[in-house]
PDB file of C-alpha atoms in Angstrom:
ATOM      1  CA  MET E   1      47.169 -30.951 192.662  1.00 90.00           C
ATOM      2  CA  ASN E   2      50.395 -29.563 191.153  1.00 96.00           C
ATOM      3  CA  ASP E   3      51.593 -28.693 187.370  1.00 97.00           C
ATOM      4  CA  ILE E   4      52.246 -32.364 186.288  1.00 97.00           C
ATOM      5  CA  GLU E   5      49.090 -33.736 187.590  1.00 98.00           C
ATOM      6  CA  PHE E   6      46.882 -30.977 185.901  1.00 98.00           C
ATOM      7  CA  MET E   7      49.215 -31.770 182.789  1.00 98.00           C
ATOM      8  CA  GLY E   8      47.661 -35.160 182.997  1.00 98.00           C
ATOM      9  CA  LEU E   9      44.533 -34.232 182.545  1.00 98.00           C
ATOM     10  CA  ALA E  10      45.063 -32.365 179.696  1.00 98.00           C
ATOM     11  CA  LEU E  11      46.812 -35.158 178.187  1.00 98.00           C
ATOM     12  CA  GLU E  12      43.746 -37.513 178.468  1.00 98.00           C
ATOM     13  CA  GLU E  13      41.918 -34.486 176.968  1.00 98.00           C
ATOM     14  CA  ALA E  14      44.760 -34.844 173.922  1.00 98.00           C
ATOM     15  CA  LYS E  15      44.285 -38.916 173.532  1.00 98.00           C
ATOM     16  CA  ILE E  16      40.262 -38.284 173.099  1.00 98.00           C
ATOM     17  CA  ALA E  17      41.458 -36.232 170.232  1.00 98.00           C
ATOM     18  CA  TYR E  18      43.741 -38.833 168.667  1.00 98.00           C
ATOM     19  CA  GLN E  19      40.885 -41.289 169.280  1.00 97.00           C
ATOM     20  CA  ASN E  20      38.682 -39.406 166.968  1.00 97.00           C
ATOM     21  CA  GLY E  21      41.703 -38.822 164.783  1.00 96.00           C
ATOM     22  CA  GLU E  22      42.342 -35.314 165.392  1.00 97.00           C
ATOM     23  CA  VAL E  23      45.904 -33.774 165.669  1.00 97.00           C
ATOM     24  CA  PRO E  24      46.016 -35.122 169.464  1.00 98.00           C
ATOM     25  CA  VAL E  25      46.131 -31.679 171.751  1.00 98.00           C
ATOM     26  CA  GLY E  26      44.510 -31.199 174.860  1.00 98.00           C
ATOM     27  CA  ALA E  27      43.892 -28.681 177.712  1.00 98.00           C
ATOM     28  CA  VAL E  28      42.193 -27.774 181.170  1.00 98.00           C
ATOM     29  CA  LEU E  29      41.826 -24.345 182.461  1.00 98.00           C
ATOM     30  CA  VAL E  30      42.361 -24.129 185.981  1.00 98.00           C
ATOM     31  CA  LYS E  31      40.954 -21.265 188.636  1.00 98.00           C
ATOM     32  CA  ASN E  32      41.906 -21.766 192.624  1.00 97.00           C
ATOM     33  CA  ASN E  33      43.354 -25.199 192.092  1.00 97.00           C
ATOM     34  CA  GLN E  34      39.981 -26.295 190.173  1.00 97.00           C
ATOM     35  CA  VAL E  35      39.360 -27.189 186.321  1.00 98.00           C
ATOM     36  CA  ILE E  36      36.984 -24.956 185.335  1.00 98.00           C
ATOM     37  CA  ALA E  37      37.068 -26.202 181.903  1.00 98.00           C
ATOM     38  CA  SER E  38      38.629 -28.896 179.746  1.00 98.00           C
ATOM     39  CA  SER E  39      38.846 -29.360 176.062  1.00 98.00           C
ATOM     40  CA  HIS E  40      40.331 -30.834 173.025  1.00 98.00           C
ATOM     41  CA  ASN E  41      41.487 -30.143 169.078  1.00 98.00           C
ATOM     42  CA  GLN E  42      37.832 -30.369 167.160  1.00 98.00           C
ATOM     43  CA  LYS E  43      38.890 -28.693 163.910  1.00 97.00           C
ATOM     44  CA  ASP E  44      37.999 -31.667 162.070  1.00 96.00           C
ATOM     45  CA  SER E  45      34.810 -33.209 163.924  1.00 96.00           C
ATOM     46  CA  LYS E  46      33.380 -29.342 163.637  1.00 96.00           C
ATOM     47  CA  ASN E  47      34.638 -28.398 159.972  1.00 96.00           C
ATOM     48  CA  CYS E  48      35.981 -25.237 161.475  1.00 97.00           C
ATOM     49  CA  ALA E  49      40.113 -23.864 162.002  1.00 97.00           C
ATOM     50  CA  ILE E  50      39.050 -22.069 165.238  1.00 98.00           C
ATOM     51  CA  PHE E  51      37.955 -25.016 166.981  1.00 98.00           C
ATOM     52  CA  HIS E  52      41.589 -26.063 169.332  1.00 98.00           C
ATOM     53  CA  ALA E  53      41.910 -26.876 172.720  1.00 98.00           C
ATOM     54  CA  GLU E  54      42.695 -23.758 173.845  1.00 98.00           C
ATOM     55  CA  ILE E  55      39.509 -22.352 172.047  1.00 98.00           C
ATOM     56  CA  GLY E  56      37.301 -24.760 173.483  1.00 98.00           C
ATOM     57  CA  CYS E  57      38.256 -23.967 177.389  1.00 98.00           C
ATOM     58  CA  ILE E  58      37.837 -20.447 176.764  1.00 98.00           C
ATOM     59  CA  MET E  59      34.334 -20.387 175.106  1.00 98.00           C
ATOM     60  CA  GLU E  60      33.400 -22.981 178.155  1.00 98.00           C
ATOM     61  CA  ALA E  61      35.015 -21.159 180.708  1.00 98.00           C
ATOM     62  CA  SER E  62      33.706 -17.730 179.708  1.00 98.00           C
ATOM     63  CA  GLU E  63      30.146 -19.197 179.786  1.00 97.00           C
ATOM     64  CA  LYS E  64      30.639 -20.735 183.585  1.00 97.00           C
ATOM     65  CA  LEU E  65      31.889 -17.266 184.850  1.00 96.00           C
ATOM     66  CA  GLU E  66      30.015 -15.171 182.528  1.00 96.00           C
ATOM     67  CA  ASN E  67      32.586 -13.325 182.001  1.00 97.00           C
ATOM     68  CA  TRP E  68      35.200 -13.101 178.970  1.00 97.00           C
ATOM     69  CA  ARG E  69      37.783 -11.623 181.652  1.00 97.00           C
ATOM     70  CA  LEU E  70      39.254 -15.007 182.728  1.00 97.00           C
ATOM     71  CA  ILE E  71      41.489 -13.672 185.501  1.00 96.00           C
ATOM     72  CA  ASP E  72      43.527 -15.389 187.811  1.00 96.00           C
ATOM     73  CA  CYS E  73      43.538 -18.681 185.475  1.00 98.00           C
ATOM     74  CA  ILE E  74      45.977 -21.337 184.263  1.00 98.00           C
ATOM     75  CA  LEU E  75      45.723 -23.046 181.011  1.00 98.00           C
ATOM     76  CA  TYR E  76      47.443 -26.540 180.836  1.00 98.00           C
ATOM     77  CA  VAL E  77      47.593 -27.531 177.544  1.00 98.00           C
ATOM     78  CA  THR E  78      49.781 -30.306 175.568  1.00 98.00           C
ATOM     79  CA  MET E  79      51.209 -27.971 172.797  1.00 98.00           C
ATOM     80  CA  MET E  80      52.567 -24.863 172.994  1.00 97.00           C
ATOM     81  CA  PRO E  81      49.887 -22.696 171.753  1.00 97.00           C
ATOM     82  CA  CYS E  82      49.795 -21.254 168.326  1.00 96.00           C
ATOM     83  CA  PRO E  83      49.380 -17.444 167.767  1.00 96.00           C
ATOM     84  CA  MET E  84      45.310 -17.876 167.081  1.00 97.00           C
ATOM     85  CA  CYS E  85      45.494 -18.948 170.594  1.00 98.00           C
ATOM     86  CA  ALA E  86      48.002 -17.500 172.097  1.00 97.00           C
ATOM     87  CA  SER E  87      46.693 -14.148 171.334  1.00 97.00           C
ATOM     88  CA  ALA E  88      42.819 -15.094 172.130  1.00 98.00           C
ATOM     89  CA  ILE E  89      44.724 -16.423 175.794  1.00 98.00           C
ATOM     90  CA  ALA E  90      46.039 -12.466 176.042  1.00 97.00           C
ATOM     91  CA  GLN E  91      42.869 -11.331 175.301  1.00 97.00           C
ATOM     92  CA  SER E  92      40.767 -13.489 178.022  1.00 97.00           C
ATOM     93  CA  ARG E  93      42.971 -12.239 180.574  1.00 97.00           C
ATOM     94  CA  ILE E  94      44.786 -15.785 181.668  1.00 97.00           C
ATOM     95  CA  ALA E  95      47.742 -15.102 184.055  1.00 96.00           C
ATOM     96  CA  LYS E  96      49.786 -18.035 182.745  1.00 98.00           C
ATOM     97  CA  VAL E  97      50.254 -21.175 180.226  1.00 98.00           C
ATOM     98  CA  VAL E  98      51.838 -24.256 181.362  1.00 98.00           C
ATOM     99  CA  TYR E  99      52.741 -26.249 177.696  1.00 98.00           C
ATOM    100  CA  GLY E 100      53.914 -29.805 177.500  1.00 98.00           C
ATOM    101  CA  THR E 101      55.768 -29.706 174.062  1.00 97.00           C
ATOM    102  CA  VAL E 102      56.439 -27.870 171.147  1.00 95.00           C
ATOM    103  CA  ALA E 103      55.327 -29.160 167.812  1.00 84.00           C
ATOM    104  CA  ASN E 104      55.587 -26.269 165.706  1.00 83.00           C
ATOM    105  CA  THR E 105      58.972 -24.226 166.206  1.00 85.00           C
ATOM    106  CA  ASN E 106      57.981 -21.651 163.344  1.00 85.00           C
ATOM    107  CA  ASP E 107      55.481 -20.055 165.862  1.00 89.00           C
ATOM    108  CA  VAL E 108      57.282 -19.996 168.939  1.00 93.00           C
ATOM    109  CA  GLU E 109      59.088 -16.174 168.244  1.00 93.00           C
ATOM    110  CA  LEU E 110      55.395 -14.869 167.619  1.00 93.00           C
ATOM    111  CA  VAL E 111      53.754 -16.528 170.602  1.00 95.00           C
ATOM    112  CA  GLU E 112      56.672 -15.629 172.524  1.00 95.00           C
ATOM    113  CA  LYS E 113      56.015 -12.077 171.107  1.00 94.00           C
ATOM    114  CA  ILE E 114      52.100 -11.967 171.953  1.00 95.00           C
ATOM    115  CA  PHE E 115      52.490 -12.851 175.567  1.00 96.00           C
ATOM    116  CA  SER E 116      55.116 -10.437 176.152  1.00 94.00           C
ATOM    117  CA  THR E 117      53.636  -7.366 174.379  1.00 87.00           C
ATOM    118  CA  ARG E 118      51.356  -5.503 176.350  1.00 80.00           C
ATOM    119  CA  SER E 119      48.539  -4.788 173.987  1.00 79.00           C
ATOM    120  CA  TYR E 120      45.538  -5.465 176.367  1.00 80.00           C
ATOM    121  CA  GLY E 121      47.377  -4.117 179.287  1.00 81.00           C
ATOM    122  CA  ASN E 122      48.391  -7.668 180.375  1.00 88.00           C
ATOM    123  CA  THR E 123      51.045 -10.250 179.859  1.00 94.00           C
ATOM    124  CA  VAL E 124      51.244 -13.801 180.020  1.00 97.00           C
ATOM    125  CA  GLU E 125      53.448 -16.121 181.674  1.00 97.00           C
ATOM    126  CA  LEU E 126      54.819 -19.229 179.859  1.00 97.00           C
ATOM    127  CA  ILE E 127      56.326 -22.412 181.162  1.00 97.00           C
ATOM    128  CA  GLY E 128      56.838 -25.608 178.899  1.00 96.00           C
ATOM    129  CA  GLY E 129      58.170 -29.077 179.039  1.00 95.00           C
ATOM    130  CA  ILE E 130      55.566 -30.453 181.705  1.00 97.00           C
ATOM    131  CA  LEU E 131      55.677 -34.261 180.583  1.00 98.00           C
ATOM    132  CA  GLU E 132      57.481 -33.436 177.560  1.00 97.00           C
ATOM    133  CA  GLU E 133      57.980 -36.729 176.554  1.00 97.00           C
ATOM    134  CA  GLU E 134      54.367 -38.367 176.837  1.00 97.00           C
ATOM    135  CA  THR E 135      53.115 -35.089 175.215  1.00 97.00           C
ATOM    136  CA  SER E 136      55.451 -35.088 172.331  1.00 97.00           C
ATOM    137  CA  ASN E 137      55.407 -39.019 172.204  1.00 97.00           C
ATOM    138  CA  LEU E 138      51.501 -38.908 171.123  1.00 97.00           C
ATOM    139  CA  VAL E 139      52.101 -36.287 168.401  1.00 96.00           C
ATOM    140  CA  LYS E 140      54.639 -38.423 166.924  1.00 96.00           C
ATOM    141  CA  ASP E 141      52.542 -41.525 167.019  1.00 96.00           C
ATOM    142  CA  PHE E 142      50.158 -39.855 165.862  1.00 96.00           C
ATOM    143  CA  PHE E 143      51.521 -38.688 162.898  1.00 95.00           C
ATOM    144  CA  ARG E 144      53.738 -41.637 162.514  1.00 95.00           C
ATOM    145  CA  GLU E 145      50.499 -44.082 162.197  1.00 92.00           C
ATOM    146  CA  LYS E 146      48.837 -41.135 159.680  1.00 89.00           C
ATOM    147  CA  ARG E 147      51.382 -41.996 157.626  1.00 89.00           C
ATOM    148  CA  SER E 148      51.810 -45.611 157.366  1.00 85.00           C
TER     149      SER E 148
ATOM    150  CA  MET O   1      30.564  -5.632 143.268  1.00 91.00           C
ATOM    151  CA  ASN O   2      33.653  -3.484 144.304  1.00 96.00           C
ATOM    152  CA  ASP O   3      36.219  -3.376 147.132  1.00 97.00           C
ATOM    153  CA  ILE O   4      34.513   0.046 148.320  1.00 97.00           C
ATOM    154  CA  GLU O   5      30.906  -1.909 147.977  1.00 98.00           C
ATOM    155  CA  PHE O   6      31.977  -4.659 149.917  1.00 98.00           C
ATOM    156  CA  MET O   7      33.648  -2.884 152.274  1.00 98.00           C
ATOM    157  CA  GLY O   8      30.281  -0.571 152.726  1.00 98.00           C
ATOM    158  CA  LEU O   9      28.476  -4.185 154.021  1.00 98.00           C
ATOM    159  CA  ALA O  10      31.224  -4.650 156.381  1.00 98.00           C
ATOM    160  CA  LEU O  11      30.606  -0.884 157.925  1.00 98.00           C
ATOM    161  CA  GLU O  12      26.775  -2.014 158.059  1.00 98.00           C
ATOM    162  CA  GLU O  13      27.835  -4.890 160.099  1.00 98.00           C
ATOM    163  CA  ALA O  14      30.228  -2.409 162.371  1.00 98.00           C
ATOM    164  CA  LYS O  15      26.872  -0.041 162.911  1.00 98.00           C
ATOM    165  CA  ILE O  16      25.168  -3.239 164.409  1.00 98.00           C
ATOM    166  CA  ALA O  17      27.937  -3.718 167.238  1.00 98.00           C
ATOM    167  CA  TYR O  18      27.913   0.093 167.822  1.00 98.00           C
ATOM    168  CA  GLN O  19      24.361   0.379 168.687  1.00 97.00           C
ATOM    169  CA  ASN O  20      24.824  -3.126 170.999  1.00 97.00           C
ATOM    170  CA  GLY O  21      27.585  -0.607 172.869  1.00 96.00           C
ATOM    171  CA  GLU O  22      30.205  -2.714 171.612  1.00 97.00           C
ATOM    172  CA  VAL O  23      33.474  -1.677 170.044  1.00 97.00           C
ATOM    173  CA  PRO O  24      32.415  -1.014 166.190  1.00 98.00           C
ATOM    174  CA  VAL O  25      34.378  -3.728 163.792  1.00 98.00           C
ATOM    175  CA  GLY O  26      32.387  -5.420 160.835  1.00 98.00           C
ATOM    176  CA  ALA O  27      33.150  -7.971 158.305  1.00 98.00           C
ATOM    177  CA  VAL O  28      31.785  -9.872 155.448  1.00 98.00           C
ATOM    178  CA  LEU O  29      33.212 -12.790 153.739  1.00 98.00           C
ATOM    179  CA  VAL O  30      33.183 -13.233 150.155  1.00 98.00           C
ATOM    180  CA  LYS O  31      33.445 -16.577 147.815  1.00 98.00           C
ATOM    181  CA  ASN O  32      33.272 -15.765 143.709  1.00 97.00           C
ATOM    182  CA  ASN O  33      31.815 -11.997 144.327  1.00 97.00           C
ATOM    183  CA  GLN O  34      28.877 -13.577 146.759  1.00 97.00           C
ATOM    184  CA  VAL O  35      28.991 -12.647 150.219  1.00 98.00           C
ATOM    185  CA  ILE O  36      28.884 -15.679 151.881  1.00 98.00           C
ATOM    186  CA  ALA O  37      28.799 -14.828 156.017  1.00 98.00           C
ATOM    187  CA  SER O  38      28.990 -11.512 157.601  1.00 98.00           C
ATOM    188  CA  SER O  39      29.181 -10.522 161.224  1.00 98.00           C
ATOM    189  CA  HIS O  40      30.139  -8.096 164.101  1.00 98.00           C
ATOM    190  CA  ASN O  41      32.046  -8.023 167.064  1.00 98.00           C
ATOM    191  CA  GLN O  42      30.380  -9.679 169.645  1.00 98.00           C
ATOM    192  CA  LYS O  43      32.453  -9.801 172.462  1.00 97.00           C
ATOM    193  CA  ASP O  44      30.232  -8.388 175.210  1.00 96.00           C
ATOM    194  CA  SER O  45      26.920  -9.884 174.111  1.00 96.00           C
ATOM    195  CA  LYS O  46      28.402 -13.267 174.085  1.00 96.00           C
ATOM    196  CA  ASN O  47      30.741 -12.474 177.068  1.00 96.00           C
ATOM    197  CA  CYS O  48      34.006 -14.336 175.571  1.00 97.00           C
ATOM    198  CA  ALA O  49      37.126 -12.602 173.728  1.00 97.00           C
ATOM    199  CA  ILE O  50      36.949 -14.841 171.086  1.00 98.00           C
ATOM    200  CA  PHE O  51      33.651 -13.347 169.198  1.00 98.00           C
ATOM    201  CA  HIS O  52      35.486 -11.004 167.040  1.00 98.00           C
ATOM    202  CA  ALA O  53      33.339 -10.057 163.653  1.00 98.00           C
ATOM    203  CA  GLU O  54      36.051 -12.183 161.640  1.00 98.00           C
ATOM    204  CA  ILE O  55      36.164 -15.505 164.006  1.00 98.00           C
ATOM    205  CA  GLY O  56      32.036 -15.102 163.536  1.00 98.00           C
ATOM    206  CA  CYS O  57      32.657 -14.896 159.556  1.00 98.00           C
ATOM    207  CA  ILE O  58      34.790 -17.828 159.927  1.00 98.00           C
ATOM    208  CA  MET O  59      32.092 -19.761 161.796  1.00 98.00           C
ATOM    209  CA  GLU O  60      29.227 -19.101 159.766  1.00 98.00           C
ATOM    210  CA  ALA O  61      31.143 -19.683 156.515  1.00 98.00           C
ATOM    211  CA  SER O  62      32.730 -22.981 157.492  1.00 98.00           C
ATOM    212  CA  GLU O  63      29.569 -24.597 158.475  1.00 97.00           C
ATOM    213  CA  LYS O  64      28.237 -23.154 155.425  1.00 97.00           C
ATOM    214  CA  LEU O  65      30.491 -24.759 153.380  1.00 96.00           C
ATOM    215  CA  GLU O  66      31.018 -27.338 155.793  1.00 96.00           C
ATOM    216  CA  ASN O  67      34.702 -27.189 155.279  1.00 97.00           C
ATOM    217  CA  TRP O  68      37.291 -25.641 157.701  1.00 97.00           C
ATOM    218  CA  ARG O  69      39.524 -24.396 154.236  1.00 97.00           C
ATOM    219  CA  LEU O  70      37.688 -21.255 153.014  1.00 97.00           C
ATOM    220  CA  ILE O  71      39.630 -21.328 149.610  1.00 96.00           C
ATOM    221  CA  ASP O  72      39.540 -18.740 147.183  1.00 96.00           C
ATOM    222  CA  CYS O  73      37.787 -16.445 149.995  1.00 98.00           C
ATOM    223  CA  ILE O  74      38.183 -12.644 150.681  1.00 98.00           C
ATOM    224  CA  LEU O  75      37.537 -11.114 154.164  1.00 98.00           C
ATOM    225  CA  TYR O  76      36.560  -7.767 154.461  1.00 98.00           C
ATOM    226  CA  VAL O  77      37.001  -6.314 157.816  1.00 98.00           C
ATOM    227  CA  THR O  78      36.428  -2.349 159.190  1.00 98.00           C
ATOM    228  CA  MET O  79      39.323  -2.551 161.126  1.00 98.00           C
ATOM    229  CA  MET O  80      42.686  -4.648 160.760  1.00 97.00           C
ATOM    230  CA  PRO O  81      42.955  -8.007 162.472  1.00 97.00           C
ATOM    231  CA  CYS O  82      43.977  -8.763 165.871  1.00 96.00           C
ATOM    232  CA  PRO O  83      46.976 -11.475 165.705  1.00 96.00           C
ATOM    233  CA  MET O  84      44.206 -13.751 167.083  1.00 97.00           C
ATOM    234  CA  CYS O  85      42.348 -13.243 164.060  1.00 98.00           C
ATOM    235  CA  ALA O  86      45.059 -12.733 161.743  1.00 97.00           C
ATOM    236  CA  SER O  87      45.979 -16.371 162.932  1.00 97.00           C
ATOM    237  CA  ALA O  88      42.778 -17.847 162.312  1.00 98.00           C
ATOM    238  CA  ILE O  89      42.291 -16.395 158.761  1.00 98.00           C
ATOM    239  CA  ALA O  90      45.808 -18.050 157.844  1.00 97.00           C
ATOM    240  CA  GLN O  91      44.495 -21.644 159.127  1.00 97.00           C
ATOM    241  CA  SER O  92      41.387 -21.161 157.274  1.00 97.00           C
ATOM    242  CA  ARG O  93      43.326 -20.634 154.241  1.00 97.00           C
ATOM    243  CA  ILE O  94      41.708 -17.302 153.224  1.00 97.00           C
ATOM    244  CA  ALA O  95      43.581 -15.677 150.619  1.00 96.00           C
ATOM    245  CA  LYS O  96      43.105 -12.288 151.245  1.00 98.00           C
ATOM    246  CA  VAL O  97      42.045  -9.671 153.858  1.00 98.00           C
ATOM    247  CA  VAL O  98      40.969  -6.106 152.698  1.00 98.00           C
ATOM    248  CA  TYR O  99      40.509  -3.806 155.906  1.00 98.00           C
ATOM    249  CA  GLY O 100      39.684  -0.190 156.381  1.00 98.00           C
ATOM    250  CA  THR O 101      41.730   1.254 159.532  1.00 97.00           C
ATOM    251  CA  VAL O 102      44.393   0.449 161.762  1.00 95.00           C
ATOM    252  CA  ALA O 103      43.092   0.879 165.087  1.00 84.00           C
ATOM    253  CA  ASN O 104      45.840  -0.886 167.193  1.00 83.00           C
ATOM    254  CA  THR O 105      49.041   0.032 165.676  1.00 85.00           C
ATOM    255  CA  ASN O 106      51.085  -2.353 168.355  1.00 84.00           C
ATOM    256  CA  ASP O 107      49.738  -5.456 166.447  1.00 89.00           C
ATOM    257  CA  VAL O 108      50.829  -4.439 162.748  1.00 93.00           C
ATOM    258  CA  GLU O 109      54.091  -5.793 163.061  1.00 93.00           C
ATOM    259  CA  LEU O 110      52.807  -9.085 164.456  1.00 93.00           C
ATOM    260  CA  VAL O 111      50.169  -9.142 161.927  1.00 95.00           C
ATOM    261  CA  GLU O 112      52.093  -8.694 158.903  1.00 95.00           C
ATOM    262  CA  LYS O 113      54.310 -11.588 159.792  1.00 94.00           C
ATOM    263  CA  ILE O 114      51.575 -14.097 160.230  1.00 95.00           C
ATOM    264  CA  PHE O 115      50.194 -13.309 157.320  1.00 96.00           C
ATOM    265  CA  SER O 116      53.924 -13.817 155.434  1.00 94.00           C
ATOM    266  CA  THR O 117      54.777 -16.731 157.414  1.00 87.00           C
ATOM    267  CA  ARG O 118      54.059 -20.092 155.777  1.00 80.00           C
ATOM    268  CA  SER O 119      53.115 -21.805 158.774  1.00 79.00           C
ATOM    269  CA  TYR O 120      50.291 -23.436 157.297  1.00 80.00           C
ATOM    270  CA  GLY O 121      51.379 -23.512 153.862  1.00 81.00           C
ATOM    271  CA  ASN O 122      49.858 -20.150 152.525  1.00 88.00           C
ATOM    272  CA  THR O 123      50.448 -16.034 152.987  1.00 94.00           C
ATOM    273  CA  VAL O 124      47.701 -14.120 152.991  1.00 97.00           C
ATOM    274  CA  GLU O 125      47.309 -10.656 151.198  1.00 97.00           C
ATOM    275  CA  LEU O 126      46.570  -7.768 152.846  1.00 97.00           C
ATOM    276  CA  ILE O 127      44.966  -4.842 151.528  1.00 97.00           C
ATOM    277  CA  GLY O 128      44.491  -1.727 153.654  1.00 96.00           C
ATOM    278  CA  GLY O 129      42.640   1.808 153.693  1.00 95.00           C
ATOM    279  CA  ILE O 130      39.415   0.837 151.903  1.00 97.00           C
ATOM    280  CA  LEU O 131      37.037   3.564 153.409  1.00 98.00           C
ATOM    281  CA  GLU O 132      39.516   4.453 155.670  1.00 97.00           C
ATOM    282  CA  GLU O 133      37.585   7.721 156.735  1.00 97.00           C
ATOM    283  CA  GLU O 134      34.229   6.334 157.511  1.00 97.00           C
ATOM    284  CA  THR O 135      35.588   2.771 159.342  1.00 97.00           C
ATOM    285  CA  SER O 136      38.103   5.131 161.408  1.00 97.00           C
ATOM    286  CA  ASN O 137      35.421   7.887 162.258  1.00 97.00           C
ATOM    287  CA  LEU O 138      32.966   4.985 163.658  1.00 97.00           C
ATOM    288  CA  VAL O 139      35.974   3.763 166.145  1.00 96.00           C
ATOM    289  CA  LYS O 140      36.403   7.193 166.812  1.00 96.00           C
ATOM    290  CA  ASP O 141      33.006   8.468 167.432  1.00 96.00           C
ATOM    291  CA  PHE O 142      32.360   5.146 169.857  1.00 96.00           C
ATOM    292  CA  PHE O 143      35.197   5.922 172.177  1.00 95.00           C
ATOM    293  CA  ARG O 144      34.336   9.486 172.208  1.00 95.00           C
ATOM    294  CA  GLU O 145      30.841   8.685 173.416  1.00 92.00           C
ATOM    295  CA  LYS O 146      32.418   6.162 175.812  1.00 89.00           C
ATOM    296  CA  ARG O 147      34.253   8.935 177.487  1.00 90.00           C
ATOM    297  CA  SER O 148      31.534  11.545 177.727  1.00 85.00           C
TER     298      SER O 148
END
């Protein structure tokens, strides 16, 4: 599978969040070209600010691999991670993040700094704009519907 | 109770982490001068990089209050939060963080930026140096013991 196909799976996860009335963000974690974890934003349903799609993937994959070091893994996420998720990704030793769209431009500089600072000995590669239109439209539709 | 007494409780939590062979960090979350959650670093025992003391407190308090917004809460933590925890604290609407010591000087600027940026509409007050010697010595003892 390629980047677009993996992002398509993350987008399906984001749609589940949408249906649940949550800000539509989805993610899948890939190792050796296989999906090892998938999740979507569950902040409202779990009533806890930490349950972003990326955190769900990290928890699921760490449990599955019985290891907090998620080496050689690539995270596909429909939205650029927030600083919480960016730092969780770096601390989990995830190698690379591929995202769809940027929602919060305030956080871009912070996230790039977290990924490039070797606080934990590693850096995280960051690539954006995969299925940009689809991932962006989903968020726009969500907030348009919320407002009306 | 005052800041030093609450930090004393966070220090007791950090000692539990120490006994478990984990980097000794502890935290308590306080609302209306009452401890509503307490936790310590469980990264190795839970095999997942997200289980810092601060995240444990946020999960426990959110569940208890049935609300992801932890308004009017103060977090006492023995070590200055990492960027993951700092952003989780800001997103949980925690008003103030009181820490003991700084362990990772690389992260100080990032954490201050996260707390002062109104990405989520709020800022987080940050105060350090409460029981500085005790909280710092515990971490130093831990790594000295690890090395020998």
